[in-house]
Short mmCIF file of C-alpha atoms and ligand atoms in Angstrom, two decimals:
data_model
loop_
_atom_site.label_atom_id
_atom_site.label_comp_id
_atom_site.label_asym_id
_atom_site.label_seq_id
_atom_site.Cartn_x
_atom_site.Cartn_y
_atom_site.Cartn_z
CA MET G 1 24.35 19.91 -23.31
CA ASP G 2 21.23 19.88 -24.87
CA PRO G 3 17.64 20.00 -23.59
CA ASP G 4 16.80 16.69 -25.29
CA ARG G 5 20.18 14.72 -24.33
CA ALA G 6 19.81 15.63 -20.20
CA ARG G 7 16.20 14.88 -20.32
CA VAL G 8 16.32 11.37 -21.45
CA THR G 9 19.23 11.31 -18.90
CA GLU G 10 16.67 12.76 -15.73
CA LEU G 11 13.77 10.38 -16.78
CA SER G 12 16.24 7.28 -17.40
CA GLY G 13 17.85 8.17 -13.42
CA HIS G 14 13.78 8.29 -11.77
CA LEU G 15 13.50 4.65 -14.62
CA ALA G 16 16.30 3.85 -12.04
CA ARG G 17 16.01 4.62 -8.52
CA LEU G 18 12.00 2.88 -9.51
CA ARG G 19 12.98 -0.14 -11.16
CA SER G 20 15.42 -0.84 -7.21
CA ARG G 21 12.39 0.79 -5.59
CA VAL G 22 10.44 -2.62 -6.99
CA ALA G 23 12.66 -4.78 -6.21
CA VAL G 24 13.30 -3.98 -2.77
CA ALA G 25 9.48 -3.82 -2.07
CA CYS G 26 8.88 -7.48 -4.59
CA GLU G 27 12.53 -8.86 -2.41
CA ALA G 28 10.83 -7.96 1.16
CA ALA G 29 7.37 -9.61 -0.42
CA GLY G 30 8.93 -12.39 -2.09
CA ARG G 31 7.95 -12.04 -5.38
CA ASP G 32 9.00 -11.55 -8.72
CA PRO G 33 9.74 -8.43 -10.26
CA ALA G 34 8.88 -9.54 -13.61
CA GLU G 35 5.38 -10.43 -12.67
CA VAL G 36 4.80 -6.46 -12.26
CA THR G 37 4.55 -4.28 -14.77
CA VAL G 38 4.90 0.06 -14.47
CA ILE G 39 2.83 2.21 -15.99
CA ALA G 40 4.40 5.60 -16.57
CA VAL G 41 1.31 8.27 -16.54
CA THR G 42 2.46 10.80 -18.72
CA LYS G 43 -0.61 13.49 -18.10
CA ASN G 44 0.89 17.14 -18.73
CA PHE G 45 3.84 15.75 -19.94
CA PRO G 46 4.19 16.12 -23.58
CA ALA G 47 4.84 13.05 -26.57
CA ALA G 48 8.68 13.44 -26.48
CA ASP G 49 8.96 11.99 -22.74
CA VAL G 50 6.76 9.10 -23.25
CA VAL G 51 8.86 8.34 -26.67
CA ARG G 52 11.21 9.00 -24.73
CA LEU G 53 10.61 7.04 -22.47
CA ALA G 54 9.65 3.94 -24.54
CA ARG G 55 12.92 4.62 -26.15
CA LEU G 56 14.29 3.75 -22.03
CA GLY G 57 12.12 0.84 -22.23
CA LEU G 58 8.71 1.58 -20.81
CA GLY G 59 6.74 1.29 -23.05
CA ASP G 60 3.63 1.03 -20.94
CA ILE G 61 1.84 4.35 -21.10
CA GLY G 62 -1.16 5.71 -19.09
CA GLU G 63 -2.99 8.92 -19.01
CA ASN G 64 -6.15 10.40 -17.48
CA ARG G 65 -7.57 12.34 -19.54
CA ASP G 66 -9.16 11.69 -23.22
CA GLN G 67 -8.30 14.87 -24.80
CA GLU G 68 -4.85 15.08 -24.08
CA ALA G 69 -4.81 11.94 -25.35
CA ARG G 70 -6.28 11.19 -28.32
CA PRO G 71 -3.13 14.29 -29.74
CA LYS G 72 -0.71 12.84 -27.73
CA PHE G 73 -0.45 9.24 -28.68
CA ASP G 74 -1.34 10.17 -31.90
CA GLU G 75 1.56 12.52 -31.76
CA VAL G 76 3.77 9.64 -30.14
CA ALA G 77 2.88 6.61 -33.60
CA ARG G 78 3.11 9.47 -35.39
CA HIS G 79 7.50 8.78 -34.43
CA GLY G 80 6.78 5.72 -34.97
CA VAL G 81 7.24 4.43 -31.64
CA ALA G 82 5.17 1.82 -30.61
CA VAL G 83 3.20 2.04 -26.95
CA ARG G 84 0.59 0.06 -24.94
CA ARG G 85 -1.75 3.11 -24.50
CA HIS G 86 -3.64 2.18 -20.56
CA PHE G 87 -6.79 4.79 -19.95
CA VAL G 88 -6.19 4.96 -16.22
CA GLY G 89 -9.12 8.40 -15.47
CA ARG G 90 -12.65 8.70 -14.60
CA LEU G 91 -14.00 7.86 -18.59
CA GLN G 92 -18.02 10.36 -19.06
CA ARG G 93 -20.16 7.08 -21.05
CA ASN G 94 -20.07 10.26 -23.78
CA LYS G 95 -15.65 9.41 -24.69
CA ALA G 96 -16.53 5.58 -24.52
CA ARG G 97 -16.34 6.06 -28.71
CA SER G 98 -13.89 8.09 -28.16
CA VAL G 99 -10.46 5.82 -26.04
CA ALA G 100 -12.16 3.07 -27.88
CA GLY G 101 -10.44 3.33 -30.42
CA TYR G 102 -6.32 4.28 -28.99
CA ALA G 103 -6.71 2.50 -25.61
CA ASP G 104 -5.20 -1.00 -24.91
CA MET G 105 -6.55 -1.70 -20.86
CA VAL G 106 -9.17 0.38 -19.78
CA HIS G 107 -8.46 1.04 -15.73
CA SER G 108 -12.08 3.09 -15.02
CA VAL G 109 -15.03 0.33 -15.04
CA ASP G 110 -17.00 1.47 -13.21
CA SER G 111 -20.50 0.38 -14.30
CA VAL G 112 -22.51 -1.51 -15.97
CA ARG G 113 -23.62 1.36 -18.38
CA LEU G 114 -20.37 2.51 -19.22
CA ALA G 115 -19.01 -1.40 -19.54
CA THR G 116 -22.12 -1.17 -21.97
CA ALA G 117 -21.09 1.26 -23.71
CA LEU G 118 -17.31 0.89 -24.12
CA GLY G 119 -17.76 -3.02 -24.93
CA SER G 120 -20.95 -1.37 -27.83
CA ALA G 121 -17.80 1.36 -29.43
CA ALA G 122 -14.95 -1.63 -29.34
CA SER G 123 -16.87 -3.53 -31.07
CA ASP G 124 -18.41 -0.24 -33.30
CA GLN G 125 -14.62 0.04 -34.13
CA ASP G 126 -13.39 -4.21 -34.32
CA ARG G 127 -10.62 -2.95 -31.31
CA ARG G 128 -11.01 -5.38 -28.28
CA LEU G 129 -10.19 -3.66 -25.64
CA GLU G 130 -8.38 -5.30 -21.51
CA VAL G 131 -10.30 -4.33 -19.18
CA LEU G 132 -10.89 -4.24 -15.80
CA VAL G 133 -13.86 -2.80 -13.15
CA GLN G 134 -12.21 0.38 -10.94
CA VAL G 135 -13.24 0.41 -6.89
CA SER G 136 -14.34 2.13 -4.54
CA ILE G 137 -12.52 1.23 -1.39
CA ASP G 138 -14.10 4.20 0.83
CA GLY G 139 -17.63 3.67 -0.70
CA ASP G 140 -17.42 7.20 -1.38
CA PRO G 141 -17.99 6.61 -5.48
CA THR G 142 -17.99 11.39 -6.60
CA ARG G 143 -13.94 9.93 -6.89
CA GLY G 144 -15.34 7.09 -9.37
CA GLY G 145 -14.99 3.58 -8.69
CA ALA G 146 -17.61 1.03 -8.38
CA VAL G 147 -18.28 0.33 -4.26
CA THR G 148 -18.09 -3.97 -3.46
CA ASP G 149 -20.34 -5.52 -3.58
CA GLN G 150 -21.45 -3.82 -7.77
CA VAL G 151 -18.41 -5.40 -8.35
CA PRO G 152 -19.71 -8.67 -10.17
CA ALA G 153 -22.84 -6.81 -12.07
CA VAL G 154 -20.05 -4.57 -13.47
CA ALA G 155 -17.28 -7.19 -14.21
CA GLU G 156 -21.06 -9.74 -15.89
CA ALA G 157 -21.34 -7.00 -18.43
CA ILE G 158 -18.12 -6.45 -19.72
CA ASP G 159 -17.86 -10.09 -19.78
CA GLY G 160 -20.63 -10.13 -21.51
CA GLN G 161 -19.28 -8.53 -24.12
CA PRO G 162 -17.39 -9.59 -27.29
CA ALA G 163 -15.63 -7.52 -27.31
CA LEU G 164 -14.22 -6.51 -23.89
CA ARG G 165 -12.00 -8.70 -22.04
CA LEU G 166 -11.81 -8.66 -17.68
CA ARG G 167 -8.63 -8.57 -16.52
CA GLY G 168 -9.10 -7.69 -12.58
CA VAL G 169 -8.96 -4.32 -10.50
CA MET G 170 -8.06 -1.04 -10.27
CA ALA G 171 -8.62 0.97 -6.81
CA VAL G 172 -6.56 4.38 -5.51
CA ALA G 173 -6.41 4.46 -1.73
CA PRO G 174 -8.68 7.11 -0.11
CA GLN G 175 -6.13 9.83 0.60
CA THR G 176 -7.05 10.05 4.97
CA TRP G 177 -6.53 5.73 4.25
CA LEU G 178 -3.26 4.01 4.90
CA PRO G 179 -2.06 3.45 1.07
CA LEU G 180 -1.57 -0.54 3.28
CA THR G 181 -4.69 -0.64 4.41
CA ALA G 182 -6.43 0.54 1.47
CA TYR G 183 -4.90 -2.28 -0.66
CA GLN G 184 -5.73 -5.24 2.19
CA GLN G 185 -8.85 -4.09 0.80
CA LEU G 186 -8.84 -4.54 -2.97
CA ALA G 187 -7.11 -8.29 -2.47
CA GLU G 188 -9.70 -9.44 -1.18
CA VAL G 189 -11.78 -7.20 -3.85
CA ALA G 190 -9.66 -8.51 -6.33
CA ARG G 191 -10.06 -12.22 -4.22
CA THR G 192 -13.61 -13.13 -5.05
CA LEU G 193 -13.73 -11.19 -8.46
CA ARG G 194 -10.89 -14.39 -9.31
CA ARG G 195 -14.22 -17.04 -7.80
CA GLU G 196 -16.41 -16.11 -11.05
CA HIS G 197 -13.33 -14.75 -12.98
CA PRO G 198 -10.47 -16.96 -12.81
CA GLU G 199 -8.59 -14.94 -15.65
CA ALA G 200 -9.58 -10.92 -13.62
CA SER G 201 -5.25 -11.43 -12.94
CA VAL G 202 -4.63 -8.15 -12.97
CA ILE G 203 -4.24 -5.64 -10.06
CA SER G 204 -3.18 -2.37 -10.89
CA ALA G 205 -2.06 -0.35 -7.92
CA GLY G 206 -0.25 1.85 -6.41
CA MET G 207 1.90 5.15 -7.69
CA SER G 208 4.61 7.15 -6.71
CA ASN G 209 3.76 7.55 -3.16
CA ASP G 210 2.60 3.96 -2.36
CA LEU G 211 3.48 1.38 -4.14
CA GLU G 212 5.12 -0.30 -1.59
CA ALA G 213 2.52 -1.45 -0.30
CA ALA G 214 0.39 -1.98 -3.38
CA LEU G 215 3.51 -4.05 -4.02
CA ALA G 216 2.50 -6.78 -0.76
CA CYS G 217 -0.60 -6.64 -0.99
CA GLY G 218 0.34 -7.98 -4.63
CA ALA G 219 -0.33 -5.46 -7.25
CA THR G 220 0.34 -6.67 -10.45
CA HIS G 221 0.11 -2.84 -12.35
CA LEU G 222 1.62 0.17 -10.68
CA ARG G 223 0.88 3.69 -12.94
CA ILE G 224 3.67 6.33 -11.50
CA GLY G 225 4.10 9.83 -12.72
CA SER G 226 5.99 11.74 -10.77
CA ALA G 227 8.99 9.38 -9.75
CA LEU G 228 9.43 8.77 -13.11
CA LEU G 229 8.08 11.84 -14.90
CA GLY G 230 8.71 14.74 -12.61
CA ASN G 231 6.60 17.37 -10.80
CA ARG G 232 3.38 17.54 -13.05
CA PRO G 233 3.90 20.83 -14.65
CA PRO G 234 -0.13 22.74 -14.05
CA LEU G 235 -2.09 21.68 -17.74
CA ARG G 236 -1.60 23.89 -20.42
C1 PLP Y 1 -1.92 10.50 -12.16
C2 PLP Y 1 -2.60 9.63 -11.66
C3 PLP Y 1 -1.37 7.95 -11.35
C4 PLP Y 1 0.37 8.52 -11.55
O1 PLP Y 1 0.08 9.01 -9.55
P1 PLP Y 1 1.53 9.86 -8.69
O2 PLP Y 1 1.50 9.91 -7.33
O3 PLP Y 1 1.84 11.89 -9.65
O4 PLP Y 1 2.29 8.31 -9.90
C5 PLP Y 1 -1.71 7.55 -11.24
N1 PLP Y 1 -3.09 7.18 -11.62
C6 PLP Y 1 -4.07 7.54 -12.08
C7 PLP Y 1 -5.61 7.38 -11.92
C8 PLP Y 1 -3.63 9.62 -11.47
O5 PLP Y 1 -4.33 9.84 -11.80
#
């Protein structure tokens, strides 16, 4: 079997298994799977895999590093394939201009300064971005994320940028926490935010190993790497 066919078969098997996990978890939570968006996080995998996934019907693609994302998304576009581009990784202010040039949704805005930089970068390039506030669940901001009491200020800063649209929250569960505990806390932050910003209805939470817990807590967007693509090859 030619290697491309073999990879398509492998990806479509992974996708079928993932869809059934999502269906079972949604059933358990009394939710409709149609309200859940699966984002394939394709970091360390080639543009060819993005094209394959898009052709299998998975058109939401996430990347976590600008220097990898930009050329990969360009290559996907050269194949004539349109995908929704999610930036899910830590974002330094000096990359805001680049990311604003291609992202449709940025999941990782965690400071007023970053919101301002991203807003003016998007505006300069005549782009409109959907933006999530990344929340630090355990209050340790070193891995990214705004601590809970900073979330309203970051949300206001996003809301004040005409080129940005505040859509909700994102978090990565701390490694040492039970995912359910972490995602319950995120759901509480999301509820509080929606009181001031009813349009901020997105909860980006849940990865390959903990998507069931995230769906039980109301996640609307799952960020899935290894369960779709396989174990990540080392960085080139
Ligand atoms: C890599 C990554 C994911 C996907 O992780 P898996 O465990 O492979 O599903 C999700 N979110 C972010 C921010 C990531 O960097």
